[in-house]
Coordinates of C-alpha atoms and ligand atoms in Angstrom, one line a residue:
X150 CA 0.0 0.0 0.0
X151 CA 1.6 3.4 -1.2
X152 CA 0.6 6.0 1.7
X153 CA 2.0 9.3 -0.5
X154 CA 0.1 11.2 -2.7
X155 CA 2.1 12.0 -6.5
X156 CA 3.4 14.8 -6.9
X157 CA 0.4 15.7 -9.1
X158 CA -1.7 14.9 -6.7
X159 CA -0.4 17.1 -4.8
X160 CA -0.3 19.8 -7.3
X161 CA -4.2 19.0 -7.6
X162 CA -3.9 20.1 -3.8
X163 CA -2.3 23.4 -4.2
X164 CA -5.3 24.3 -7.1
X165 CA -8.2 23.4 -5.0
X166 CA -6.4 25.0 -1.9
X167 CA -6.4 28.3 -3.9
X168 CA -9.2 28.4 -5.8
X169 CA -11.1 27.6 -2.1
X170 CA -9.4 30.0 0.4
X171 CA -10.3 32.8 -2.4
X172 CA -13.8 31.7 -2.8
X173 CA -14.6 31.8 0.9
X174 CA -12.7 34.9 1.5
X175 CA -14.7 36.7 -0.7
X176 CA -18.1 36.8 -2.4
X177 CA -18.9 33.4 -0.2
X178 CA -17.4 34.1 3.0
X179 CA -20.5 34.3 5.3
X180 CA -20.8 30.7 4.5
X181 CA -17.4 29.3 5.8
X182 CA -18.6 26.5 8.4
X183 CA -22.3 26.5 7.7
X184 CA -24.5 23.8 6.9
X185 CA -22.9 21.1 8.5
X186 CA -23.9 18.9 11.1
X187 CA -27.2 20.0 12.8
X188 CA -27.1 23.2 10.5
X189 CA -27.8 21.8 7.0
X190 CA -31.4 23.4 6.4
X191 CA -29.8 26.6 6.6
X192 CA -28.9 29.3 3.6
X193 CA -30.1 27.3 0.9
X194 CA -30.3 29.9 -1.4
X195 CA -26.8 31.5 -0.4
X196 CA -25.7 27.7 -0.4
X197 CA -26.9 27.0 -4.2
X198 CA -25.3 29.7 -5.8
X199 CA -22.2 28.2 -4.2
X200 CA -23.0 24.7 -5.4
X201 CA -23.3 26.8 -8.7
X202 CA -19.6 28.8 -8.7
X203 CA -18.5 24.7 -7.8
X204 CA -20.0 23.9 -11.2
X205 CA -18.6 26.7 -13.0
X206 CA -15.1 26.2 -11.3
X207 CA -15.1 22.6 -12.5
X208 CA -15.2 21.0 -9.1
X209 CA -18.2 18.7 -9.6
X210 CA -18.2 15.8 -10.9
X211 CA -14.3 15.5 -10.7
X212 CA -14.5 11.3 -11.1
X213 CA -16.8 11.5 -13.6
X214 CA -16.6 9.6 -17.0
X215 CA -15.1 12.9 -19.4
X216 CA -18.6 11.7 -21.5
X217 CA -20.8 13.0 -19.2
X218 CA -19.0 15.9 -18.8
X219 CA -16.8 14.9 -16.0
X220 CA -13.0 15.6 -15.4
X221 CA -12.3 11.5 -14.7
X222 CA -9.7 12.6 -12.0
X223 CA -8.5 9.6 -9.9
X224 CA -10.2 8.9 -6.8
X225 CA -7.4 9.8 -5.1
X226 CA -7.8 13.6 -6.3
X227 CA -11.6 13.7 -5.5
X228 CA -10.4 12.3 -1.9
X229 CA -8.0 15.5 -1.5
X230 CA -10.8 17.4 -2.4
X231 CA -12.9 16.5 0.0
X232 CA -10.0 17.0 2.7
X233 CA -9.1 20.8 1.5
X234 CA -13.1 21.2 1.1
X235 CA -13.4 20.1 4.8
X236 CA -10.0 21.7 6.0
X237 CA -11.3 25.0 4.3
X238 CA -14.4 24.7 6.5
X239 CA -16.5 25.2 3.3
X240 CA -20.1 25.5 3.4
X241 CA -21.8 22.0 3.9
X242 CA -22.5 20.2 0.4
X243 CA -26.3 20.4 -1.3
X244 CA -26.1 18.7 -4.1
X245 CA -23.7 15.6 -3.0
X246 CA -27.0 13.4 -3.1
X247 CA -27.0 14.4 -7.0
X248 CA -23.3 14.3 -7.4
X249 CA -22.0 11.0 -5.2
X250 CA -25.3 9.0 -5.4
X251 CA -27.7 9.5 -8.7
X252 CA -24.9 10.0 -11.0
X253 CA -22.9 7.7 -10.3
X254 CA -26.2 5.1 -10.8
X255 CA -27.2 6.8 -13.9
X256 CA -24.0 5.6 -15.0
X257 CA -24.0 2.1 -14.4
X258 CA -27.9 1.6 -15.1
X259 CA -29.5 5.1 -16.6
X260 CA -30.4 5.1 -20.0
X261 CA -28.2 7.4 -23.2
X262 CA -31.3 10.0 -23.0
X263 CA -31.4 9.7 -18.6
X264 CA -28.0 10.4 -18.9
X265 CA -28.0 12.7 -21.2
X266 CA -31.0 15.0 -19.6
X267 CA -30.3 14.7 -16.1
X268 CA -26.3 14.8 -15.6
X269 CA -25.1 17.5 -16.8
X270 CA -27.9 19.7 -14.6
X271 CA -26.1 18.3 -11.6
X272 CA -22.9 19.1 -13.1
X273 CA -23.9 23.0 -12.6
X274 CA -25.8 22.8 -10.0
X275 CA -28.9 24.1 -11.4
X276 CA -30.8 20.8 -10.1
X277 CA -30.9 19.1 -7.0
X278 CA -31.9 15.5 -6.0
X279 CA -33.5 13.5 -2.9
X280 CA -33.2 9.9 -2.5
X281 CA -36.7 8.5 -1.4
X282 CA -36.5 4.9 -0.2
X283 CA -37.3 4.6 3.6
X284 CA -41.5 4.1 4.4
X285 CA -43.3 4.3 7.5
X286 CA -43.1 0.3 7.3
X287 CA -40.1 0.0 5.3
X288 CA -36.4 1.4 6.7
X289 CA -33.8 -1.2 7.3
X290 CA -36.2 -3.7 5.9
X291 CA -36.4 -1.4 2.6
X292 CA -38.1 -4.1 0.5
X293 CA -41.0 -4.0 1.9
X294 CA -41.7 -0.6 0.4
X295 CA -45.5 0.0 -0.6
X296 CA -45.6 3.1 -2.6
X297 CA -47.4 2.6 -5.4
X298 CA -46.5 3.1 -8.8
X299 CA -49.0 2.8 -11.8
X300 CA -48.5 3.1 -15.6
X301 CA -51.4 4.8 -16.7
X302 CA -51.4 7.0 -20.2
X303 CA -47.8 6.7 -21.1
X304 CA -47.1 8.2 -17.2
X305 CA -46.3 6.9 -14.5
X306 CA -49.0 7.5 -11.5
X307 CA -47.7 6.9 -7.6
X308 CA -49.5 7.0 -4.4
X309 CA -47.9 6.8 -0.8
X310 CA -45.8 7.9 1.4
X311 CA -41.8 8.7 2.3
X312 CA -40.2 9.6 5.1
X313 CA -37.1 10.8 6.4
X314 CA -36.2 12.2 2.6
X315 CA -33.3 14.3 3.5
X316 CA -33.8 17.8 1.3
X317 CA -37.2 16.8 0.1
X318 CA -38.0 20.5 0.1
X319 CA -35.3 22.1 -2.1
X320 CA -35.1 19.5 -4.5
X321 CA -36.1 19.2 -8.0
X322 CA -36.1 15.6 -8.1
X323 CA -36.5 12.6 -6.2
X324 CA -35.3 9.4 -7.1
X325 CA -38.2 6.6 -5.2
X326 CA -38.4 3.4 -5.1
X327 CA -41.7 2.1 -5.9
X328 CA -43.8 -0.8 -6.1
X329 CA -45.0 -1.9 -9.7
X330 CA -45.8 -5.3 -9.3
X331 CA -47.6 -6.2 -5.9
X332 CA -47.8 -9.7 -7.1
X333 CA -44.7 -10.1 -7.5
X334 CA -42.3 -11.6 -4.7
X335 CA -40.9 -8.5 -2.7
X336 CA -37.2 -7.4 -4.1
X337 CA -39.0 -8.3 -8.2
X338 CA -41.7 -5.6 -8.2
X339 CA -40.1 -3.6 -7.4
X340 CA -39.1 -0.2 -9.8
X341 CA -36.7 3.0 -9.4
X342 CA -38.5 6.5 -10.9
X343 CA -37.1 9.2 -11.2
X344 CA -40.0 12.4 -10.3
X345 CA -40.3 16.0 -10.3
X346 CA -41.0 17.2 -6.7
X347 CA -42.7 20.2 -7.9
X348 CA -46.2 19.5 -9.2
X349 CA -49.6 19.5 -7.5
X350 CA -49.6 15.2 -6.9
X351 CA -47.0 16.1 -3.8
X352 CA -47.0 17.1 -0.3
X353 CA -43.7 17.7 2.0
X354 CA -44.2 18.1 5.6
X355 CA -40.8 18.9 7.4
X356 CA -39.6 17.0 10.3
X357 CA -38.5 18.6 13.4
X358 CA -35.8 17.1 14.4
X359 CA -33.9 17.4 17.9
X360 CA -31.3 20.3 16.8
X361 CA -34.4 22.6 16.2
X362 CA -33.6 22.0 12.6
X363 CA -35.8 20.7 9.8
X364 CA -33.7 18.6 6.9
X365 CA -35.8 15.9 6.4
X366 CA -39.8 15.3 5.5
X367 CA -42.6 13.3 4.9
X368 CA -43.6 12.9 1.4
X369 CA -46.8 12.1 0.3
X370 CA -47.6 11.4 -3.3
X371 CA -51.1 11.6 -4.1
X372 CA -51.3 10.2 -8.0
X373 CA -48.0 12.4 -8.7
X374 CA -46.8 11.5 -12.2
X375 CA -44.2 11.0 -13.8
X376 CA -43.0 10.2 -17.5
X377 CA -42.9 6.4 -18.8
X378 CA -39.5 6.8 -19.5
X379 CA -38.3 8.2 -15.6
X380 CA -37.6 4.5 -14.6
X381 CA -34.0 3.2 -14.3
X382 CA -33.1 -0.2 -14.4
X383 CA -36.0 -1.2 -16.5
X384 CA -40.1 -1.5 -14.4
X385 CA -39.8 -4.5 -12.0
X386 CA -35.8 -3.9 -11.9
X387 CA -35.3 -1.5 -9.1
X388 CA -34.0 -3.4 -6.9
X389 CA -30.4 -4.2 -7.7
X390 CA -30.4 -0.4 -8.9
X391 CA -31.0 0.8 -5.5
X392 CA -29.0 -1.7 -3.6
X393 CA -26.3 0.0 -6.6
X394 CA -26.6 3.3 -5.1
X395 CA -26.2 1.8 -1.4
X396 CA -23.3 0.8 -2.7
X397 CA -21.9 4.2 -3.3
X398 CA -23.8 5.8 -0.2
X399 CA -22.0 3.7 2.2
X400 CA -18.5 3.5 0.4
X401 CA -16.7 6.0 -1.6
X402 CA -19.0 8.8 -0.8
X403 CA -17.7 8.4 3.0
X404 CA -14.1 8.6 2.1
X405 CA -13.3 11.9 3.0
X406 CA -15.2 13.0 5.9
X407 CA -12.4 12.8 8.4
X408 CA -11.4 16.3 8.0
X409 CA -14.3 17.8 9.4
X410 CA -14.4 15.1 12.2
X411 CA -10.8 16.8 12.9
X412 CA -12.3 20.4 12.8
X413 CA -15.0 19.3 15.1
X414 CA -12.2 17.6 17.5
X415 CA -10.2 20.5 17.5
X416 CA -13.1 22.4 18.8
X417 CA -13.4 20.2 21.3
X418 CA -9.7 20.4 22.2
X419 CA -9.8 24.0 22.3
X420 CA -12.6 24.2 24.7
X421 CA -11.1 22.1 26.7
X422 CA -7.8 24.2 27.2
X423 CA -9.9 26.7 27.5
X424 CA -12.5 25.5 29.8
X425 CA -10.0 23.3 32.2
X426 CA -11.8 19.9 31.2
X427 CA -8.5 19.1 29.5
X428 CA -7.2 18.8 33.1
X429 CA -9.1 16.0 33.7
X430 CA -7.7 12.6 33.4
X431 CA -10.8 10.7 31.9
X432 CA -11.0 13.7 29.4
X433 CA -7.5 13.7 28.2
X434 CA -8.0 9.8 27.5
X435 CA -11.1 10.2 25.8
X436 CA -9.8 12.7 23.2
X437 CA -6.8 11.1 22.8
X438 CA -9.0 8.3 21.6
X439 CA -11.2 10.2 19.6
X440 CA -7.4 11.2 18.2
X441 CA -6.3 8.4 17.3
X442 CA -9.7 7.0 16.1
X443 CA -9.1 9.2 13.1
X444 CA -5.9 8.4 12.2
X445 CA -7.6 4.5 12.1
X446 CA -10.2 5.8 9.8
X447 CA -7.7 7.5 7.5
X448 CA -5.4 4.6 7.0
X449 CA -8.7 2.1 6.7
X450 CA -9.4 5.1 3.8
X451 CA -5.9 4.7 2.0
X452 CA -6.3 1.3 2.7
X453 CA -10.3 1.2 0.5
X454 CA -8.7 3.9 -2.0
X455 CA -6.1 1.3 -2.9
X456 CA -8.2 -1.5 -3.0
X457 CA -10.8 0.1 -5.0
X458 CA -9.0 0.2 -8.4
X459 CA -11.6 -1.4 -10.0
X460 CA -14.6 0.8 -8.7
X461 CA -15.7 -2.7 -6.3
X462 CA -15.5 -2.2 -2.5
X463 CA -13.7 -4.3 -1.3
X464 CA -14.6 -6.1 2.6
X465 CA -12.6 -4.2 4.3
X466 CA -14.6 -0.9 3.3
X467 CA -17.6 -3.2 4.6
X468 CA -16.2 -1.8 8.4
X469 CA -16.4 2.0 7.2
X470 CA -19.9 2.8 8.3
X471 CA -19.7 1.2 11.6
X472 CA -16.5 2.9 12.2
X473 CA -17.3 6.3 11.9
X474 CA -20.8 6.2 13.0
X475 CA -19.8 5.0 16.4
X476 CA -16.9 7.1 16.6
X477 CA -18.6 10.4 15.8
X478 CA -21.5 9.4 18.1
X479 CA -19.2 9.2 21.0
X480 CA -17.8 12.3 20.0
X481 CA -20.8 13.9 20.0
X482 CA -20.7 12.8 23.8
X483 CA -17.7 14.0 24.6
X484 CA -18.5 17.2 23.3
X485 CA -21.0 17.6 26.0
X486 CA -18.8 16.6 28.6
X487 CA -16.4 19.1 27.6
X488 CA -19.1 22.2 27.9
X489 CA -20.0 20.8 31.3
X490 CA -22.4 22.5 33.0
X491 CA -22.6 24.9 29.7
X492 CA -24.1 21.9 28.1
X493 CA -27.3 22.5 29.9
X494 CA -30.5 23.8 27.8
X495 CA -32.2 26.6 28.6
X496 CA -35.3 27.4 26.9
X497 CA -34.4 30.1 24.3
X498 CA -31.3 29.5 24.7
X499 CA -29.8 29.3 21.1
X500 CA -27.7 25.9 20.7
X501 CA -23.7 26.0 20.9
X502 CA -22.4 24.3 18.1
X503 CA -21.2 21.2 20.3
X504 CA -24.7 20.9 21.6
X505 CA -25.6 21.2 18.3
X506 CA -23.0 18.5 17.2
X507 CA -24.0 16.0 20.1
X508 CA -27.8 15.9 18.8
X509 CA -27.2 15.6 15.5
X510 CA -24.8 12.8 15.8
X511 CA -27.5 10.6 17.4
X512 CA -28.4 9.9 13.9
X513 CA -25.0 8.4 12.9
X514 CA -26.0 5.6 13.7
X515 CA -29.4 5.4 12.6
X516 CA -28.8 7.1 8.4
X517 CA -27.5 4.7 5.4
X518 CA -27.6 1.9 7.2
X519 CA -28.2 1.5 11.1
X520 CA -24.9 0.3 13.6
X521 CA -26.8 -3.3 13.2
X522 CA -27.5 -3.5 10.0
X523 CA -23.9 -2.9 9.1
X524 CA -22.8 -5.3 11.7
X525 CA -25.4 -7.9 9.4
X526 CA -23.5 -7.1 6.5
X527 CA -20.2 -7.5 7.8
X528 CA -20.8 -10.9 9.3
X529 CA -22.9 -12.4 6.1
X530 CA -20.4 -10.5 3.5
X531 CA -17.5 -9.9 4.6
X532 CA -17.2 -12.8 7.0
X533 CA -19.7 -15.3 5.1
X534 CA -21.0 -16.1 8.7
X535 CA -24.6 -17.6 8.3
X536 CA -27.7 -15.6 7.5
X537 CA -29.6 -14.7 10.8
X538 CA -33.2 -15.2 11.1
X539 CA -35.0 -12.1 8.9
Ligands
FAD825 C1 -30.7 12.1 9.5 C2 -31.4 11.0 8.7 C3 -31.5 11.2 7.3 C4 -32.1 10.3 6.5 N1 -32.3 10.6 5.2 C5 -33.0 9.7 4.4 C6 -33.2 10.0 3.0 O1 -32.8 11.0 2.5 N2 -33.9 9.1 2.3 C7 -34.4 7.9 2.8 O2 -35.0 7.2 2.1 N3 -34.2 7.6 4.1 C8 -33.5 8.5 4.9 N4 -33.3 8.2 6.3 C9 -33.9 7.0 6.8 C10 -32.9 5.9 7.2 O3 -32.4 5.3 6.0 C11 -33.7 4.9 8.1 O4 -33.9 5.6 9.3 C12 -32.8 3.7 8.4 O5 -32.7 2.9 7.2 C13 -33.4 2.8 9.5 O6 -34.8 2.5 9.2 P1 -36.0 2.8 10.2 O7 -35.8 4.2 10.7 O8 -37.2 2.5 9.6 O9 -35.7 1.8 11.5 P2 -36.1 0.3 11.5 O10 -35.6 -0.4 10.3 O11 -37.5 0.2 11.9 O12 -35.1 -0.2 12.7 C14 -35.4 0.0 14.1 C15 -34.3 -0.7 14.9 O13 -34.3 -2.1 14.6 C16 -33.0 -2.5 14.2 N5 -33.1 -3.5 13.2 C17 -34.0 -3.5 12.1 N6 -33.8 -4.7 11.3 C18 -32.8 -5.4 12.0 C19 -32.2 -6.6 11.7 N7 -32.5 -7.3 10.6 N8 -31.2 -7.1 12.5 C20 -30.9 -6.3 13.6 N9 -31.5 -5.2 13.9 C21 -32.4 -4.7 13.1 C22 -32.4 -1.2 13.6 O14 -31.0 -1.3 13.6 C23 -32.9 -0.2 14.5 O15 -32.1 -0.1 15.7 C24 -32.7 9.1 7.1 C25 -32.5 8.9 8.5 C26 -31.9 9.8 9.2 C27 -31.8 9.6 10.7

């Protein structure tokens, strides 16, 4: 395993370094550490003209096939990226579910004209995408989904309900996983549309969540249409399409995000100098953890990034998930014990970003994939241990 970047790569570096501290220094600088954790249904408008200036830059869409109008950098440059992006304290991403998720599906299973009219809008930001799988009755268990999907008049005509769609509300599109053939046995009848979120057929209620904040909704589609043609993977084929875009959702798409784990420890250090928790024994251990935690995760990513040649993940990258999940929940709780007494709401009280931090990363564990779910897939794939009971 080669730890060092190339020199080019590390040319790539200097260029994104740049072309980044000027961006956020100027015309964009009010949005330097915004919409991360806890604080992602914030600025959307500030935050698409920034997703826009990305486009125009030539920053999305750096893996990409040079067909579809991306730059087909290696992964290892989209990886350093990610790590200025983070070390910059950029804004937090909007269209990454467009960019990391749908594209890279399109490409494996989208047809020439999918391709062809929905890629290069994410390229420039002008459209942005929500991924609506999980159901009232249907999360981990995802193929149990009952939203209903009917061809009638050369459209497509759904009724039901999602939940949990992250950016439902300042999406375009939505990419849903519906059922087309209820007599069918469960993972077969399944179909992947692609539908406009803006037309009468839809409701989006926004979920509360813990921070105060409101990324995710409820969708409800009451006879929304969309065209024949919207359905990737061919009608009945949906499954293997969105297990496909699992795929990238819990692998590559995860590579980079140790750098604003380190900004968020940092904090943490800092307010623990400053605060006197550092002084405390059980405190110094449990960010020296947290410390070298990271450095794990960064070598299991070199580790994936040189195993993934082909574009297959290989078992190893099976642990990624789990790994960070439960490592950024726990930071979450040290964070709290760092502020102490500090970490006490008040109503009214607006939240400190480590409070802020702490609730958010309750969901770690829960998004793409719950702590036992992955600890299923590990045992079955990685380890070919027995199926359990389902
Ligand atoms: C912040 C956030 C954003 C999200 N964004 C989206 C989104 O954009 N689009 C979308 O479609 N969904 C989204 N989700 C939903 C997410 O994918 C689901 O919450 C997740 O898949 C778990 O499903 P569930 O909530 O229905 O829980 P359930 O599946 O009901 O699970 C409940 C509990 O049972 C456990 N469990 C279930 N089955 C098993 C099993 N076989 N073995 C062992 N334990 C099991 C689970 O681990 C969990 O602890 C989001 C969730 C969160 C928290």
């Amino acid at each position: 395993m080669d730890l060092n970047f190339s020199p080019e790569d590390e040319q790539f570096r200097e260029a994104v370094r740049g072309w980044l501290e000027d961006a956020l220094s100027g015309e964009f600088a009010a949005l330097r550490g915004r919409g991360g954790a806890g604080d992602q249904g914030e600025l959307i408008e500030e935050r698409k003209a920034w997703e826009k200036a990305l486009g125009a830059a030539g920053w999305l869409g750096l893996s990409w096939p040079k067909q579809y109008g991306g730059r087909a950098l290696p992964l290892t440059q989209e990886v350093i990226f990610n790590e200025e992006y983070a070390r910059a304290n950029a804004p937090g991403r909007l269209g990454h579910i467009g960019e990391t998720l749908l594209g890279p599906t399109l490409f494996a299973f989208g047809t020439e004209a999918q391709k062809a009219r929905f890629l290069p809008k994410i390229l420039s930001g002008e459209e942005y995408w929500c991924q609506g799988y999980s159901e009232p009755g249907a999360g981990s268990d995802l193929a149990n989904v009952q939203c209903r999907a009917v061809l009638k008049d050369g459209q497509w005509e759904i009724t039901g309900q999602k939940i949990w769609t992250s950016m439902a509300e300042w999406s375009e599109w939505c990419f849903a996983l519906c059922r087309t053939d209820p007599n069918l046995p469960r993972h077969k009848g399944i179909s992947y549309l692609l539908v406009p979120m803006n037309q009468p057929g839809i409701t989006i209620r926004p979920i509360e969540q813990i921070t105060g904040g409101a990324e995710f909704a409820e969708v409800f589609f009451e006879g929304a249409k969309t065209a024949e043609a919207n359905v990737v993977g061919g009608v009945n084929g949906g499954w293997k399409v969105a297990m496909g875009t699992l795929a990238f959702e819990r692998g590559a798409s995860t590579l980079a995000q140790q750098l604003s784990f380190a900004n968020e420890l940092d904090a943490i250090i800092a307010l623990a100098k400053e605060n006197g928790a550092a002084q405390d024994p059980l405190i110094r251990q449990r960010i020296a953890d947290a410390w070298a935690g990271l450095r794990i995760m960064r070598l299991n990513a070199l580790r994936m990034l040189t195993q993934m040649e082909g574009g297959v993940l290989s078992r190893e990258a099976m642990i990624t998930k789990l790994y960070w999940a439960t490592w950024h929940r726990d930071l979450g709780e040290l964070a709290m014990d760092v502020l102490g007494d500090d970490g006490i709401l008040q109503a009214g009280d607006a939240l400190h970003p480590l409070q802020r931090l702490f609730l958010w990363t309750r969901c770690d564990t829960i998004y793409a994939g719950s702590n036992q779910i992955q600890r299923n897939i590990i045992a079955e794939r990685a380890l070919g241990l027995p199926r359990g009971p389902r």
